mmCIF file of C-alpha atoms in Angstrom:
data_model
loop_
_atom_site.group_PDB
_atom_site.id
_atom_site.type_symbol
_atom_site.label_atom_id
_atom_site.label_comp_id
_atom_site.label_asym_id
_atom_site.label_seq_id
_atom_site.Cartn_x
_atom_site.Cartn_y
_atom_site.Cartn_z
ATOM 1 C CA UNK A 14 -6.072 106.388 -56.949
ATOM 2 C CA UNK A 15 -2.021 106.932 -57.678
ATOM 3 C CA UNK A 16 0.094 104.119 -57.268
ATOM 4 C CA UNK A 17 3.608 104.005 -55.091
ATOM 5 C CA UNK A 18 6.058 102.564 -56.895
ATOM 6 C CA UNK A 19 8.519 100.859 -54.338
ATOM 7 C CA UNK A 20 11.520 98.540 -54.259
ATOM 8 C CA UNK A 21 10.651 97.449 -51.254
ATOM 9 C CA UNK A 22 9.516 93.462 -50.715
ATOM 10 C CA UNK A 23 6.946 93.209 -48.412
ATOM 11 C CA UNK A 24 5.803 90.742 -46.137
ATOM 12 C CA UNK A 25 2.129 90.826 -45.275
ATOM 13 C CA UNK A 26 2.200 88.852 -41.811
ATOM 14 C CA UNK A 27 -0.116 87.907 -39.163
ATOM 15 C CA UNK A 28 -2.117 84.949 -37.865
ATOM 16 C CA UNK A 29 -4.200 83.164 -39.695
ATOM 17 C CA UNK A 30 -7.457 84.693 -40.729
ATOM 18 C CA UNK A 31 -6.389 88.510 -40.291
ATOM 19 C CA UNK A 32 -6.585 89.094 -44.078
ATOM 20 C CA UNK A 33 -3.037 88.356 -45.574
ATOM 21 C CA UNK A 34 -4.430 86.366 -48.869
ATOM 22 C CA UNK A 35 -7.125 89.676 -49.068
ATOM 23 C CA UNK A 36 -4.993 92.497 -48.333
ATOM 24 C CA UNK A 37 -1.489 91.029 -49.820
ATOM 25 C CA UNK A 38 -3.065 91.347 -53.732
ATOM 26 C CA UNK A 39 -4.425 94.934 -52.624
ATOM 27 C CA UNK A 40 -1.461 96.306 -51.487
ATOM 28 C CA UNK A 41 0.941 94.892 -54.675
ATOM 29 C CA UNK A 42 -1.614 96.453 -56.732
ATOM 30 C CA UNK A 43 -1.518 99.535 -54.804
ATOM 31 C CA UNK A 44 2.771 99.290 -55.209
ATOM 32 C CA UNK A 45 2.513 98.283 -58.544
ATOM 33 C CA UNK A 46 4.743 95.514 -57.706
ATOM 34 C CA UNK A 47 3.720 91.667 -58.115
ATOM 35 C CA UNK A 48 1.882 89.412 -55.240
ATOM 36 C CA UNK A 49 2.851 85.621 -54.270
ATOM 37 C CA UNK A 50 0.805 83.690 -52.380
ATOM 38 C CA UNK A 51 3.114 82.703 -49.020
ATOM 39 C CA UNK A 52 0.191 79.472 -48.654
ATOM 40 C CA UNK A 53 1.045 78.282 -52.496
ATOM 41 C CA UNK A 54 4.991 78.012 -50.941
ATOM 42 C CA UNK A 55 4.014 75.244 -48.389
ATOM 43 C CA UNK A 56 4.839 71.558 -49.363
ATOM 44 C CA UNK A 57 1.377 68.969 -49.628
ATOM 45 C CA UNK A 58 2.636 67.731 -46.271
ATOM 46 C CA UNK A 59 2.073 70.934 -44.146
ATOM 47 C CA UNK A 60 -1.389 71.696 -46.178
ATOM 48 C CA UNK A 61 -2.156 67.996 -44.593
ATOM 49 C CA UNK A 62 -0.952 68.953 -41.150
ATOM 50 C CA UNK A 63 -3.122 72.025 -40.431
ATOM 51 C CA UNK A 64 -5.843 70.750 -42.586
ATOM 52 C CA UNK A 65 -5.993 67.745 -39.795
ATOM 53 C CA UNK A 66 -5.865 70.795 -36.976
ATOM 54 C CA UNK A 67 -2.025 69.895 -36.436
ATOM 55 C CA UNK A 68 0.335 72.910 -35.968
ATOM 56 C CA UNK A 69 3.220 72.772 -37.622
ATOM 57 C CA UNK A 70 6.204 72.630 -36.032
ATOM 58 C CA UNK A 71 9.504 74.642 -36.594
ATOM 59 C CA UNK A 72 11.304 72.188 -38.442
ATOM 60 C CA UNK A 73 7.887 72.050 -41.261
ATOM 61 C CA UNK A 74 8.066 75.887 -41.367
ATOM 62 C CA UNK A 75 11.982 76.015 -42.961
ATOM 63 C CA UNK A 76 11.268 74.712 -46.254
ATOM 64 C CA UNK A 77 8.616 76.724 -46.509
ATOM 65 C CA UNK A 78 10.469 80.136 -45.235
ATOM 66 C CA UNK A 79 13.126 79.051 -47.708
ATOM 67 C CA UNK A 80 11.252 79.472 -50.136
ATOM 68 C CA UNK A 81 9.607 82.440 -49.617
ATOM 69 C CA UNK A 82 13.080 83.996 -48.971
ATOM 70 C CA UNK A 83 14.390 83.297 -52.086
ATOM 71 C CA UNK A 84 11.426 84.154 -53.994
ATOM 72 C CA UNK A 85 11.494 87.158 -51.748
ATOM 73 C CA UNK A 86 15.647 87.686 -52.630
ATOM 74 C CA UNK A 87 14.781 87.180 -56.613
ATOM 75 C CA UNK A 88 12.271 90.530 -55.714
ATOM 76 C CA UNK A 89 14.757 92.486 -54.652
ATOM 77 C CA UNK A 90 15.219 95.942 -55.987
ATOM 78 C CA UNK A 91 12.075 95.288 -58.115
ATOM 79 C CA UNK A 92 9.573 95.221 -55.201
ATOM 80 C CA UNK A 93 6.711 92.846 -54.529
ATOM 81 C CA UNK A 94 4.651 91.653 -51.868
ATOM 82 C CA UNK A 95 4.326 88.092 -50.196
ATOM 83 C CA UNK A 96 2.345 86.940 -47.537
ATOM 84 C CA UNK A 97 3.355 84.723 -44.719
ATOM 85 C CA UNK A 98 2.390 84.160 -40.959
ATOM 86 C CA UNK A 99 6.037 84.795 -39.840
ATOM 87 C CA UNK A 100 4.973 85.028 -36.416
ATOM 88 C CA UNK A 101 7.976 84.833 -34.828
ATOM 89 C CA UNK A 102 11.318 86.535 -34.979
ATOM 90 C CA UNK A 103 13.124 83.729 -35.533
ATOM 91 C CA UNK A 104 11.376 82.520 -38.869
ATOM 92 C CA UNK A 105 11.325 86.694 -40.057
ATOM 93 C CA UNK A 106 14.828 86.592 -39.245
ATOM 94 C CA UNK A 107 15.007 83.729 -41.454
ATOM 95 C CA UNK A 108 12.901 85.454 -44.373
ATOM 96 C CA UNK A 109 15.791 88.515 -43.613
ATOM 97 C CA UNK A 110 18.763 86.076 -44.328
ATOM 98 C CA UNK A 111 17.445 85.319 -47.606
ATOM 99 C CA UNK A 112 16.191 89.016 -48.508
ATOM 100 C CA UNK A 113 17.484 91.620 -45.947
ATOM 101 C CA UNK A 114 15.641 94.319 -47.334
ATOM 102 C CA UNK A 115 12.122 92.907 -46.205
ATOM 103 C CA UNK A 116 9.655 95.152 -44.894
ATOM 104 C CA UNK A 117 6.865 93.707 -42.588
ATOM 105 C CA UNK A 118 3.259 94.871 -42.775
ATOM 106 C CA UNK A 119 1.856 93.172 -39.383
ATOM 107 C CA UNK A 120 -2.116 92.981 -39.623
ATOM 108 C CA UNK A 121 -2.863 93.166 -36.194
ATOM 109 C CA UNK A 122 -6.776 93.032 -34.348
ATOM 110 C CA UNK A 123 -8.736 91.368 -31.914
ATOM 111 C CA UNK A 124 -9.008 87.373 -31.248
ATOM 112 C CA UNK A 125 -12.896 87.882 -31.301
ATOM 113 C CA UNK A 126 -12.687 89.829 -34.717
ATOM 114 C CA UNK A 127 -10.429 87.502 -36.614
ATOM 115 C CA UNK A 128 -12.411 84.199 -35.012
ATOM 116 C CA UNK A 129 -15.376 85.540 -36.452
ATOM 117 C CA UNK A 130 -13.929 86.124 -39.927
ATOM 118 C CA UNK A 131 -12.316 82.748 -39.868
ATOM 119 C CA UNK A 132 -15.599 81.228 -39.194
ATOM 120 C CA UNK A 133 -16.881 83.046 -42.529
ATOM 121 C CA UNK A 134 -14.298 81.766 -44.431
ATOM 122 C CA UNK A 135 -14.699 78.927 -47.073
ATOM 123 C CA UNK A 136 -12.367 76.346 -48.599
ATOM 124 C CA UNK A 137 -9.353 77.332 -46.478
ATOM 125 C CA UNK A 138 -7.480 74.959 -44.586
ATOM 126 C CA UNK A 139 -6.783 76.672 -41.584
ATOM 127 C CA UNK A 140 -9.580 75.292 -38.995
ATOM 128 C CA UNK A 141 -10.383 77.891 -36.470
ATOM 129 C CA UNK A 142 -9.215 75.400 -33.704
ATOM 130 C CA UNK A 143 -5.497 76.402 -34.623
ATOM 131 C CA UNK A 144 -5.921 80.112 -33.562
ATOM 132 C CA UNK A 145 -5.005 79.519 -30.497
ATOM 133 C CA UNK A 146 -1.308 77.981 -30.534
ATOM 134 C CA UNK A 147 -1.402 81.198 -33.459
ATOM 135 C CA UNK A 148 -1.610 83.789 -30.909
ATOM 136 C CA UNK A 149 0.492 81.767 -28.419
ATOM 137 C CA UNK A 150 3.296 81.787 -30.883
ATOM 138 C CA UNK A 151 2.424 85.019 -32.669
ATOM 139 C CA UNK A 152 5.936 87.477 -31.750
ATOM 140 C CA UNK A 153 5.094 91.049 -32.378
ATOM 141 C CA UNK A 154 7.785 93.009 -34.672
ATOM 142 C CA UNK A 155 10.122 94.304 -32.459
ATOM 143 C CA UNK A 156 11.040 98.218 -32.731
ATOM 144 C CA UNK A 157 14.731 96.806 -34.783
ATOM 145 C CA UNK A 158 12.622 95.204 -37.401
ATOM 146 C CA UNK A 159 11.857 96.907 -40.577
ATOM 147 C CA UNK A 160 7.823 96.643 -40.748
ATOM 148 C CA UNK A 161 4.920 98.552 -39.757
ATOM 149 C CA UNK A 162 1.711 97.148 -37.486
ATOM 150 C CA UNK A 163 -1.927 97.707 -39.258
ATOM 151 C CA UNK A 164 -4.909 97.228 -37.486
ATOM 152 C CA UNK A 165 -7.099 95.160 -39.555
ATOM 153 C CA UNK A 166 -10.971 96.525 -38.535
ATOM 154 C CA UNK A 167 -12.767 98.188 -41.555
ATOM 155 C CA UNK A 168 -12.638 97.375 -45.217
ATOM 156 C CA UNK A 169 -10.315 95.772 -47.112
ATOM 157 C CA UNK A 170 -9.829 99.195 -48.912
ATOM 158 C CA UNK A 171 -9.470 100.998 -45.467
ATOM 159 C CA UNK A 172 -6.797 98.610 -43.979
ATOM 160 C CA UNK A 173 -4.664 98.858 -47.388
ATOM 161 C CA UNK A 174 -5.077 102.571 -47.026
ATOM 162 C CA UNK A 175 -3.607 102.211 -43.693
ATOM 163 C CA UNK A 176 -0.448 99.866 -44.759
ATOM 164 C CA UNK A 177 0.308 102.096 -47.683
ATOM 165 C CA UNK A 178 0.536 105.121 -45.390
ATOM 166 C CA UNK A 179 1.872 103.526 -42.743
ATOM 167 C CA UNK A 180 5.041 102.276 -45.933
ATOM 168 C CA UNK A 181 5.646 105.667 -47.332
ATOM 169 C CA UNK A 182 6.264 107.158 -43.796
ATOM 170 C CA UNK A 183 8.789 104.507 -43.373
ATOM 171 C CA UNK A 184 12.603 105.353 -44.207
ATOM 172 C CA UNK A 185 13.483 103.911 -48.113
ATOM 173 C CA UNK A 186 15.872 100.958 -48.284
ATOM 174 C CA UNK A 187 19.590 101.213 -48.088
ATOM 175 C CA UNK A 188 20.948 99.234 -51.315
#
């Protein structure tokens, strides 16, 4: 299996439990290009928040999108992927204004599919109960966005497949 080398950064989004901590390392391997963790960017106090079932709220999501932008800006022209829910425009606009080269890999798929892996999942602070106010705040990419929409069924391997297709169709970056 080749590698594509890329300058792109990309941002593995989605709500939570569609595979962005799984598929994120697969697809920076698959780039060649380094992975970060978008949950290891939020402060102790938003951990607490959705660990209690709170949403957060715009104003707890800046800090955070800060500083996945500027990790995100310190990428660019080397490449690398990050994962982050960035479900709406404004907070991917955000990400943009830090790093305007960002590419979006949206892992898309049914409520039913992604409750049920949730529900599988261990030692992650996301309860289930939050999915809800996910997909009620969960903005698709819009067709002026740089980014590309994965369906997340299959294997690990298959959906990573599909993103790193789904990247090398897209036009490169302007620098």
């Amino acid at each position: 299996m080749h590698q594509l080398r890329t300058p792109h950064v990309v941002v593995v989004m989605g709500v939570a439990g569609t595979g962005k901590t799984t598929i994120g390392p697969l697809l920076a391997a698959r780039l060649g290009v380094p992975y970060a963790e978008g949950d290891d960017f939020h402060p102790a106090a938003n951990i607490a928040k959705m660990s209690a079932g709170t949403p957060l709220t715009d104003d707890d999501r800046w800090p955070w999108l800060d500083a996945i932008g500027a990790w995100a800006q310190g990428r660019a022209g080397l490449g690398g992927v990050v994962s982050s829910s960035a479900l709406k425009r404004a907070y991917r606009d955000r990400l943009r204004a830090a790093a305007p080269g960002l590419v979006f890999v949206h892992l898309t798929g049914s409520r039913e599919l992604i409750e049920d892996r949730m529900s599988q999942r261990q030692g992650h602070f996301m309860p289930t109960a939050l999915l809800d106010s996910q997909f009620a705040t969960l903005q698709p990419l819009e067709p002026d966005e740089a980014g590309v929409a994965v369906d997340v069924a299959g294997s690990p391997e298959e959906i990573t497949e599909r993103a790193v297709r789904a990247l090398k169709a897209l036009p490169e970056p302007t620098r």
